[in-house]
PDB file of C-alpha atoms in Angstrom:
ATOM      1  CA  MET O   1       0.000   0.000   0.000  1.00  0.00           C
ATOM      2  CA  ILE O   2       1.357   3.375  -0.999  1.00  0.00           C
ATOM      3  CA  VAL O   3      -1.167   5.569   0.832  1.00  0.00           C
ATOM      4  CA  ARG O   4       0.065   7.437   3.900  1.00  0.00           C
ATOM      5  CA  HIS O   5      -2.007   9.347   6.393  1.00  0.00           C
ATOM      6  CA  HIS O   6      -0.331  11.981   8.520  1.00  0.00           C
ATOM      7  CA  LEU O   7      -2.320  13.120  11.503  1.00  0.00           C
ATOM      8  CA  ASP O   8      -2.396  16.908  11.701  1.00  0.00           C
ATOM      9  CA  LYS O   9      -4.021  18.513  14.727  1.00  0.00           C
ATOM     10  CA  ASP O  10      -6.200  20.641  12.427  1.00  0.00           C
ATOM     11  CA  ASP O  11      -7.456  17.962  10.055  1.00  0.00           C
ATOM     12  CA  GLU O  12     -10.920  16.453  10.233  1.00  0.00           C
ATOM     13  CA  LEU O  13      -9.767  13.092  11.580  1.00  0.00           C
ATOM     14  CA  ALA O  14      -7.765  14.693  14.386  1.00  0.00           C
ATOM     15  CA  GLN O  15     -10.741  16.840  15.337  1.00  0.00           C
ATOM     16  CA  HIS O  16     -12.998  13.801  15.368  1.00  0.00           C
ATOM     17  CA  LEU O  17     -10.560  11.873  17.567  1.00  0.00           C
ATOM     18  CA  THR O  18     -10.144  14.685  20.075  1.00  0.00           C
ATOM     19  CA  ASN O  19     -13.677  16.119  20.113  1.00  0.00           C
ATOM     20  CA  GLN O  20     -15.901  13.112  19.519  1.00  0.00           C
ATOM     21  CA  LEU O  21     -13.815  10.273  20.921  1.00  0.00           C
ATOM     22  CA  ASN O  22     -12.071  12.287  23.630  1.00  0.00           C
ATOM     23  CA  THR O  23      -8.706  10.831  22.604  1.00  0.00           C
ATOM     24  CA  PRO O  24      -5.712  13.186  22.924  1.00  0.00           C
ATOM     25  CA  LEU O  25      -3.396  12.943  19.946  1.00  0.00           C
ATOM     26  CA  ASP O  26      -0.398  12.147  22.154  1.00  0.00           C
ATOM     27  CA  TRP O  27      -2.243   9.454  24.139  1.00  0.00           C
ATOM     28  CA  PRO O  28      -0.843   7.663  26.033  1.00  0.00           C
ATOM     29  CA  ASP O  29       1.819  10.064  27.285  1.00  0.00           C
ATOM     30  CA  GLY O  30       5.285   8.756  26.528  1.00  0.00           C
ATOM     31  CA  GLY O  31       3.908   5.450  25.232  1.00  0.00           C
ATOM     32  CA  GLU O  32       5.326   3.543  22.313  1.00  0.00           C
ATOM     33  CA  LEU O  33       1.926   3.459  20.626  1.00  0.00           C
ATOM     34  CA  ASP O  34       0.032   6.733  20.464  1.00  0.00           C
ATOM     35  CA  THR O  35      -3.164   7.838  18.762  1.00  0.00           C
ATOM     36  CA  ALA O  36      -1.313   8.862  15.610  1.00  0.00           C
ATOM     37  CA  HIS O  37       0.160   5.349  15.332  1.00  0.00           C
ATOM     38  CA  VAL O  38      -3.268   3.811  15.797  1.00  0.00           C
ATOM     39  CA  VAL O  39      -4.673   6.100  13.089  1.00  0.00           C
ATOM     40  CA  ARG O  40      -1.907   5.118  10.681  1.00  0.00           C
ATOM     41  CA  ILE O  41      -2.605   1.445  11.350  1.00  0.00           C
ATOM     42  CA  ALA O  42      -6.353   1.945  10.880  1.00  0.00           C
ATOM     43  CA  ALA O  43      -5.836   3.954   7.686  1.00  0.00           C
ATOM     44  CA  ALA O  44      -3.524   1.295   6.281  1.00  0.00           C
ATOM     45  CA  ALA O  45      -5.973  -1.470   7.103  1.00  0.00           C
ATOM     46  CA  ALA O  46      -8.908   0.441   5.641  1.00  0.00           C
ATOM     47  CA  CYS O  47      -7.084   1.300   2.431  1.00  0.00           C
ATOM     48  CA  ASP O  48      -5.835  -2.226   2.039  1.00  0.00           C
ATOM     49  CA  VAL O  49      -9.194  -3.970   2.153  1.00  0.00           C
ATOM     50  CA  SER O  50     -11.994  -1.475   1.669  1.00  0.00           C
ATOM     51  CA  HIS O  51     -11.574  -1.054  -2.085  1.00  0.00           C
ATOM     52  CA  ALA O  52     -11.724  -4.783  -2.767  1.00  0.00           C
ATOM     53  CA  GLN O  53     -14.602  -5.264  -0.332  1.00  0.00           C
ATOM     54  CA  ALA O  54     -16.563  -2.414  -1.903  1.00  0.00           C
ATOM     55  CA  ALA O  55     -15.968  -3.850  -5.366  1.00  0.00           C
ATOM     56  CA  ASN O  56     -17.032  -7.310  -4.204  1.00  0.00           C
ATOM     57  CA  GLY O  57     -20.164  -5.866  -2.634  1.00  0.00           C
ATOM     58  CA  HIS O  58     -20.963  -4.059  -5.851  1.00  0.00           C
ATOM     59  CA  LEU O  59     -20.446  -7.235  -7.877  1.00  0.00           C
ATOM     60  CA  VAL O  60     -22.958  -8.992  -5.620  1.00  0.00           C
ATOM     61  CA  ASP O  61     -25.359  -6.050  -6.043  1.00  0.00           C
ATOM     62  CA  LEU O  62     -25.152  -6.375  -9.817  1.00  0.00           C
ATOM     63  CA  PHE O  63     -26.137 -10.037  -9.654  1.00  0.00           C
ATOM     64  CA  ALA O  64     -28.838  -9.250  -7.077  1.00  0.00           C
ATOM     65  CA  ALA O  65     -30.494  -7.008  -9.664  1.00  0.00           C
ATOM     66  CA  LEU O  66     -31.077 -10.072 -11.870  1.00  0.00           C
ATOM     67  CA  PRO O  67     -33.869 -12.624 -11.410  1.00  0.00           C
ATOM     68  CA  LEU O  68     -33.067 -14.993  -8.552  1.00  0.00           C
ATOM     69  CA  PRO O  69     -32.061 -18.562  -9.392  1.00  0.00           C
ATOM     70  CA  GLY O  70     -34.569 -21.146  -8.215  1.00  0.00           C
ATOM     71  CA  THR O  71     -37.578 -18.890  -8.793  1.00  0.00           C
ATOM     72  CA  PRO O  72     -39.818 -19.313 -11.851  1.00  0.00           C
ATOM     73  CA  ASP O  73     -38.579 -16.002 -13.319  1.00  0.00           C
ATOM     74  CA  GLY O  74     -35.008 -16.887 -12.432  1.00  0.00           C
ATOM     75  CA  ARG O  75     -35.124 -20.315 -14.038  1.00  0.00           C
ATOM     76  CA  GLU O  76     -36.460 -18.762 -17.253  1.00  0.00           C
ATOM     77  CA  PHE O  77     -33.922 -15.930 -17.163  1.00  0.00           C
ATOM     78  CA  TRP O  78     -30.889 -18.177 -16.619  1.00  0.00           C
ATOM     79  CA  ARG O  79     -32.093 -20.636 -19.278  1.00  0.00           C
ATOM     80  CA  ALA O  80     -32.518 -17.778 -21.764  1.00  0.00           C
ATOM     81  CA  LEU O  81     -29.147 -16.325 -20.759  1.00  0.00           C
ATOM     82  CA  GLY O  82     -27.539 -19.684 -21.522  1.00  0.00           C
ATOM     83  CA  GLN O  83     -29.121 -19.689 -24.966  1.00  0.00           C
ATOM     84  CA  ALA O  84     -28.123 -16.066 -25.631  1.00  0.00           C
ATOM     85  CA  GLY O  85     -24.547 -16.324 -24.359  1.00  0.00           C
ATOM     86  CA  GLY O  86     -23.674 -19.880 -25.322  1.00  0.00           C
ATOM     87  CA  ASP O  87     -20.828 -21.618 -23.536  1.00  0.00           C
ATOM     88  CA  ALA O  88     -19.592 -18.342 -22.028  1.00  0.00           C
ATOM     89  CA  VAL O  89     -22.513 -18.375 -19.592  1.00  0.00           C
ATOM     90  CA  LEU O  90     -21.186 -21.584 -18.049  1.00  0.00           C
ATOM     91  CA  TYR O  91     -18.735 -19.390 -16.106  1.00  0.00           C
ATOM     92  CA  ILE O  92     -21.551 -17.687 -14.188  1.00  0.00           C
ATOM     93  CA  VAL O  93     -24.700 -19.811 -14.485  1.00  0.00           C
ATOM     94  CA  PRO O  94     -25.762 -20.743 -10.925  1.00  0.00           C
ATOM     95  CA  ALA O  95     -25.871 -24.503 -11.509  1.00  0.00           C
ATOM     96  CA  ASN O  96     -22.328 -24.552 -12.912  1.00  0.00           C
ATOM     97  CA  ALA O  97     -20.687 -21.860 -10.784  1.00  0.00           C
ATOM     98  CA  GLY O  98     -21.172 -23.967  -7.694  1.00  0.00           C
ATOM     99  CA  GLY O  99     -24.261 -23.581  -5.561  1.00  0.00           C
ATOM    100  CA  PRO O 100     -22.591 -21.301  -3.013  1.00  0.00           C
ATOM    101  CA  PHE O 101     -21.301 -18.920  -5.737  1.00  0.00           C
ATOM    102  CA  PHE O 102     -21.416 -15.857  -3.501  1.00  0.00           C
ATOM    103  CA  ASP O 103     -20.549 -17.752  -0.322  1.00  0.00           C
ATOM    104  CA  TYR O 104     -17.056 -17.900  -1.805  1.00  0.00           C
ATOM    105  CA  LEU O 105     -16.832 -14.131  -1.342  1.00  0.00           C
ATOM    106  CA  ILE O 106     -17.504 -14.510   2.356  1.00  0.00           C
ATOM    107  CA  ASN O 107     -14.806 -17.171   2.604  1.00  0.00           C
ATOM    108  CA  GLY O 108     -12.176 -14.970   0.948  1.00  0.00           C
ATOM    109  CA  ASN O 109     -12.225 -16.226  -2.647  1.00  0.00           C
ATOM    110  CA  GLU O 110     -13.047 -12.809  -4.102  1.00  0.00           C
ATOM    111  CA  ALA O 111     -10.760 -13.078  -7.087  1.00  0.00           C
ATOM    112  CA  GLY O 112     -12.209 -16.457  -8.080  1.00  0.00           C
ATOM    113  CA  ILE O 113     -15.687 -15.003  -8.555  1.00  0.00           C
ATOM    114  CA  ALA O 114     -14.331 -11.937 -10.330  1.00  0.00           C
ATOM    115  CA  ALA O 115     -12.202 -14.108 -12.615  1.00  0.00           C
ATOM    116  CA  ARG O 116     -15.312 -16.102 -13.572  1.00  0.00           C
ATOM    117  CA  VAL O 117     -17.125 -12.877 -14.469  1.00  0.00           C
ATOM    118  CA  LEU O 118     -14.185 -11.691 -16.572  1.00  0.00           C
ATOM    119  CA  SER O 119     -13.924 -15.080 -18.296  1.00  0.00           C
ATOM    120  CA  PHE O 120     -17.655 -14.966 -19.053  1.00  0.00           C
ATOM    121  CA  LEU O 121     -17.385 -11.517 -20.614  1.00  0.00           C
ATOM    122  CA  GLU O 122     -14.230 -12.333 -22.542  1.00  0.00           C
ATOM    123  CA  ALA O 123     -15.774 -15.480 -24.034  1.00  0.00           C
ATOM    124  CA  LEU O 124     -18.808 -13.666 -25.460  1.00  0.00           C
ATOM    125  CA  ASP O 125     -18.602 -12.819 -29.144  1.00  0.00           C
ATOM    126  CA  ASP O 126     -20.199  -9.565 -30.331  1.00  0.00           C
ATOM    127  CA  GLY O 127     -23.522 -11.170 -31.231  1.00  0.00           C
ATOM    128  CA  GLU O 128     -23.724 -13.048 -27.931  1.00  0.00           C
ATOM    129  CA  ARG O 129     -22.802  -9.914 -26.006  1.00  0.00           C
ATOM    130  CA  ASP O 130     -25.627  -7.995 -27.692  1.00  0.00           C
ATOM    131  CA  ALA O 131     -28.119 -10.780 -26.979  1.00  0.00           C
ATOM    132  CA  VAL O 132     -26.970 -11.066 -23.348  1.00  0.00           C
ATOM    133  CA  ALA O 133     -27.150  -7.280 -22.915  1.00  0.00           C
ATOM    134  CA  GLU O 134     -30.697  -7.239 -24.275  1.00  0.00           C
ATOM    135  CA  LEU O 135     -31.749 -10.045 -21.938  1.00  0.00           C
ATOM    136  CA  ILE O 136     -30.108  -8.538 -18.852  1.00  0.00           C
ATOM    137  CA  GLY O 137     -31.483  -5.080 -19.645  1.00  0.00           C
ATOM    138  CA  SER O 138     -34.968  -6.526 -20.022  1.00  0.00           C
ATOM    139  CA  ALA O 139     -34.666  -8.225 -16.636  1.00  0.00           C
ATOM    140  CA  LEU O 140     -33.618  -5.058 -14.807  1.00  0.00           C
ATOM    141  CA  ASP O 141     -36.382  -3.158 -13.086  1.00  0.00           C
ATOM    142  CA  VAL O 142     -35.157   0.192 -14.414  1.00  0.00           C
ATOM    143  CA  LEU O 143     -36.576   2.535 -17.020  1.00  0.00           C
ATOM    144  CA  GLY O 144     -34.633   2.724 -20.256  1.00  0.00           C
ATOM    145  CA  GLY O 145     -33.774   0.739 -23.334  1.00  0.00           C
ATOM    146  CA  ALA O 146     -33.046  -2.913 -22.606  1.00  0.00           C
ATOM    147  CA  ARG O 147     -29.895  -3.195 -24.719  1.00  0.00           C
ATOM    148  CA  TYR O 148     -28.477   0.064 -23.353  1.00  0.00           C
ATOM    149  CA  LEU O 149     -29.157  -0.910 -19.724  1.00  0.00           C
ATOM    150  CA  GLY O 150     -27.814  -4.403 -20.296  1.00  0.00           C
ATOM    151  CA  ASN O 151     -24.626  -2.995 -21.777  1.00  0.00           C
ATOM    152  CA  LEU O 152     -24.251  -0.728 -18.743  1.00  0.00           C
ATOM    153  CA  TRP O 153     -24.658  -3.790 -16.488  1.00  0.00           C
ATOM    154  CA  LEU O 154     -22.031  -5.722 -18.472  1.00  0.00           C
ATOM    155  CA  ARG O 155     -19.532  -2.835 -18.462  1.00  0.00           C
ATOM    156  CA  ASP O 156     -20.099  -2.285 -14.749  1.00  0.00           C
ATOM    157  CA  ALA O 157     -19.625  -5.994 -13.990  1.00  0.00           C
ATOM    158  CA  GLU O 158     -16.455  -6.068 -16.085  1.00  0.00           C
ATOM    159  CA  THR O 159     -14.912  -3.007 -14.431  1.00  0.00           C
ATOM    160  CA  THR O 160     -15.913  -4.146 -10.948  1.00  0.00           C
ATOM    161  CA  ALA O 161     -14.514  -7.644 -11.495  1.00  0.00           C
ATOM    162  CA  TRP O 162     -11.295  -6.119 -12.795  1.00  0.00           C
ATOM    163  CA  HIS O 163     -11.011  -3.993  -9.622  1.00  0.00           C
ATOM    164  CA  VAL O 164     -11.384  -7.128  -7.494  1.00  0.00           C
ATOM    165  CA  VAL O 165      -8.773  -9.076  -9.463  1.00  0.00           C
ATOM    166  CA  LEU O 166      -6.325  -6.185  -9.420  1.00  0.00           C
ATOM    167  CA  ALA O 167      -6.819  -5.555  -5.687  1.00  0.00           C
ATOM    168  CA  SER O 168      -6.306  -9.280  -4.983  1.00  0.00           C
ATOM    169  CA  ARG O 169      -3.022  -9.259  -6.833  1.00  0.00           C
ATOM    170  CA  ARG O 170      -1.824  -6.183  -4.939  1.00  0.00           C
ATOM    171  CA  ARG O 171      -2.572  -7.804  -1.584  1.00  0.00           C
ATOM    172  CA  HIS O 172       0.456 -10.030  -2.026  1.00  0.00           C
ATOM    173  CA  ASP O 173       2.872  -7.155  -2.617  1.00  0.00           C
ATOM    174  CA  THR O 174       5.601  -6.776  -0.053  1.00  0.00           C
ATOM    175  CA  ALA O 175       7.237  -3.641   1.309  1.00  0.00           C
ATOM    176  CA  GLU O 176      10.143  -4.375  -1.036  1.00  0.00           C
ATOM    177  CA  ASP O 177       7.750  -4.512  -4.015  1.00  0.00           C
ATOM    178  CA  ARG O 178       6.290  -1.137  -3.066  1.00  0.00           C
ATOM    179  CA  GLU O 179       9.729   0.405  -2.564  1.00  0.00           C
ATOM    180  CA  ARG O 180      10.893  -0.987  -5.929  1.00  0.00           C
ATOM    181  CA  PHE O 181       7.809   0.563  -7.537  1.00  0.00           C
ATOM    182  CA  LEU O 182       8.424   3.973  -5.934  1.00  0.00           C
ATOM    183  CA  GLU O 183      12.150   3.898  -6.691  1.00  0.00           C
ATOM    184  CA  SER O 184      11.460   2.969 -10.294  1.00  0.00           C
ATOM    185  CA  TRP O 185       9.151   5.950 -10.728  1.00  0.00           C
ATOM    186  CA  ARG O 186      11.547   8.294  -8.939  1.00  0.00           C
ATOM    187  CA  ASN O 187      14.342   7.284 -11.305  1.00  0.00           C
ATOM    188  CA  ALA O 188      12.290   7.366 -14.498  1.00  0.00           C
TER     189      ALA O 188
END
């Protein structure tokens, strides 16, 4: 993680800590760990995971906007999606993705779900993508043209899945990797 947060006595976070949480910035006096250290730790933790978690949550929200598997509408929708998208749909169709498709997110396999979404989108040819967009757009409970809305859904799913995959890759970076990155840019 490259983000740094410096605690300044006049910034909003410092004011919140002192006024709302009644935590002096130099607490505890003379201690090894003070409020500023705790804030840096919290900021690092939040930056490290919040982006991926937000993207995962959004990916789930996109699928939640579609007809639910196991319902009459859902069975029809997923059958029609399979016909419209061909073999590409096998990456995301509920019966093939593993029953607990979104349970994997809870268990920390965020990139696996996102990779399936990206594989699905990559495998669609132009005609299949148009047919899938039309079907998804028709299933959304939003005003607008079906193909346009479906294409928005597909682009959003693609970008969101990419964010998850990229964030998952970055999680394994070490301090040396980050320093090499910064040094490389400084010397460019």
